[in-house]
Amino acid sequence: MTQLNENVDVVVIGGGVVGCAVFRRFTLMGARTMLLEKGGDILSGASKANSAILHTGFDAPTGSLELQCMQAGYEEYMAIHQQMNLPLLKTTAIVVAWNQEQLDALPGIVQQAHNNGVFDVEQISSEEVYRREPHLAKGALGGVYVPGEYVIDPWSSPLAYMTQAVMHGGQYAFNCEVQRVKSTDDGWELTTSRGRVQTRLVINCAGNHGDLIDGMWRTPEFEIRPRKGQFLVYDKASASQINAIILPVPTPTTKGVLLCKTIFGNMILGPTAEEQQDRNRADVDETVMQGLIEKGSLMLPTLTDYPVTATYAGLRPATEKKEYRIFHYPQDSWITVGGIRSTGLTAALGIASHVESLYQQHFPALFTLNPPPELQWPRMPMLSEYEKRDYACPGNGGIVCHCELVTRRELEATFDSAIPPECIGALRRRTRVMMGRCNGFFCSNNVAEIIGHRFENTLVVGKVE
Ligand SMILES: Cc1cc2nc3c(=O)[nH]c(=O)nc-3n(C[C@H](O)[C@H](O)[C@H](O)COP(=O)(O)OP(=O)(O)OC[C@H]3O[C@@H](n4cnc5c(N)ncnc54)[C@H](O)[C@@H]3O)c2cc1C
């Protein structure tokens, strides 16, 4: 790996979904940008493992920046997803009340949704709950129906944002940890594990490490307190057992455990909400899994008929406060996007817009913008179980991964893409290979043959070698 010695307008620290969206936004504005990610791929932190719900914001705090960013992010995703070939699964959601206290809370949930401008949310009777969800356990007393909630692809979306940035000249470096920052006459000099980068503006999107990055030059205004969420993934046949996302009535501390289809055809059960010190490790725990299974079967008794094919956990970048922690320091040419706890997949494009408006308002003429005369749009590989996939198209070279129906053509194409995978995790997230019920037991030999020596020799436009 060669050493970096770059000079750009904007450095984005962190390639989570937020960093990818901010990187895209500033590149499309016409800035000379660079994204630095310490992992071997984007989505090495919180954005790797979430529920993948595109939220309406019906239950977000009214008037909050979080709600504003979620609704702007939702709208922009709706506007651009087709151009990028990104999928959308219209699931809807139902908040189900299982006891009198929860039933009494439903009008308040509807009222809050309406206060948030989500006017199609309505309370429904228990009969209506069962008409929509015939497999639910007995005892549901009523629900709140949220027609606008969707499920998306949590990995292709940020990859698409980043790809569009790279198509317009954005640069990036993986395995590149920012280790020190030093203020200079022209902005900042960043010392990374791969060399130095000079920049006019830094945008800190480092998720669970956001306070540590700020702590490199000032007393941070927030403290990260990672909150783990564990999930079970059920075999694809289980997805027939629900239609909507099944949500519990939230408590003041957690949104609770949900049942949800994934865009890849499975059903997930989770997440938990567990405070922990460690910012990096997201382990799953057998006792917690058992507890989740019990909770899930109380809501959906048929769940026990289906095998669990995987488990995973993600770490929310929570802080001592509930709200987003977005700060701008015009004197210091620095913006921090911290504490994007549990709605960042939805809000990312809206956060990027908000950061752009902070820049336009508070950082006048920090650098010259040369916006592209015409926007180019990446077409992402379609991985949704609910759309036409490559295995159904001629000339695909045959199916390599039979659990997830991944073709040789899809695997080979990913190495020719703007941001080729550089590690197995990246290849899995870009294609679904080895992500199915056998976890790669049957296809890994063939996959290894296709990978060949490619991980050592990746050379692409935009990538800083
Ligand atoms: C259990 C769970 C369920 C969720 N469900 C949903 C959902 O259904 N819908 C929704 O909208 N949101 C959901 N979220 C929230 C969403 O996943 C997060 O808000 C989002 O991933 C935060 O993204 P981020 O970019 O801020 O952080 P991250 O994804 O953590 O990105 C930060 C990046 O910075 C990098 N980094 C850190 N330090 C350095 C350094 N020194 N140098 C270079 N790089 C560095 C990290 O490696 C990481 O890749 C959920 C989250 C969890 C955990």
Short mmCIF file of N, CA and C in Angstrom, two decimals, residues 181 204 209-222 327 329 334-337:
data_model
loop_
_atom_site.label_atom_id
_atom_site.label_comp_id
_atom_site.label_asym_id
_atom_site.label_seq_id
_atom_site.Cartn_x
_atom_site.Cartn_y
_atom_site.Cartn_z
N VAL A 181 -4.75 15.00 14.21
CA VAL A 181 -5.15 16.13 13.37
C VAL A 181 -4.42 17.36 13.87
N ASN A 204 -16.37 15.18 10.42
CA ASN A 204 -16.18 13.98 11.25
C ASN A 204 -17.46 13.17 11.28
N HIS A 209 -16.69 6.37 17.11
CA HIS A 209 -15.40 6.98 17.45
C HIS A 209 -15.44 8.50 17.29
N GLY A 210 -16.63 9.04 17.07
CA GLY A 210 -16.76 10.47 16.77
C GLY A 210 -16.20 11.37 17.85
N ASP A 211 -16.45 11.02 19.13
CA ASP A 211 -15.94 11.87 20.23
C ASP A 211 -14.42 11.76 20.32
N LEU A 212 -13.87 10.61 19.98
CA LEU A 212 -12.41 10.46 20.04
C LEU A 212 -11.74 11.30 18.96
N ILE A 213 -12.37 11.37 17.78
CA ILE A 213 -11.81 12.20 16.70
C ILE A 213 -11.85 13.67 17.12
N ASP A 214 -12.99 14.14 17.63
CA ASP A 214 -13.06 15.52 18.10
C ASP A 214 -12.04 15.75 19.22
N GLY A 215 -11.87 14.74 20.07
CA GLY A 215 -10.94 14.84 21.19
C GLY A 215 -9.48 15.00 20.76
N MET A 216 -9.21 14.81 19.46
CA MET A 216 -7.84 15.00 18.98
C MET A 216 -7.48 16.49 18.91
N TRP A 217 -8.50 17.39 18.97
CA TRP A 217 -8.16 18.82 18.90
C TRP A 217 -8.95 19.70 19.86
N ARG A 218 -10.03 19.16 20.48
CA ARG A 218 -10.80 19.98 21.41
C ARG A 218 -11.51 19.06 22.41
N THR A 219 -12.08 19.66 23.45
CA THR A 219 -12.87 18.84 24.36
C THR A 219 -14.17 18.50 23.65
N PRO A 220 -14.44 17.23 23.43
CA PRO A 220 -15.64 16.90 22.65
C PRO A 220 -16.91 17.32 23.38
N GLU A 221 -17.93 17.68 22.59
CA GLU A 221 -19.19 18.15 23.19
C GLU A 221 -20.14 16.99 23.48
N PHE A 222 -19.68 15.78 23.27
CA PHE A 222 -20.54 14.62 23.55
C PHE A 222 -19.66 13.42 23.86
N PHE A 327 -22.40 19.42 15.18
CA PHE A 327 -21.80 20.70 15.59
C PHE A 327 -21.00 21.27 14.43
N TYR A 329 -18.02 24.31 13.52
CA TYR A 329 -17.01 25.21 14.10
C TYR A 329 -16.38 26.00 12.96
N TRP A 334 -14.39 22.95 10.65
CA TRP A 334 -14.66 21.59 11.12
C TRP A 334 -16.15 21.40 11.36
N ILE A 335 -16.69 20.27 10.93
CA ILE A 335 -18.09 19.91 11.23
C ILE A 335 -18.09 18.50 11.82
N THR A 336 -18.83 18.32 12.90
CA THR A 336 -18.94 16.99 13.52
C THR A 336 -20.36 16.48 13.39
N VAL A 337 -20.47 15.26 12.87
CA VAL A 337 -21.79 14.63 12.74
C VAL A 337 -21.78 13.42 13.67
#
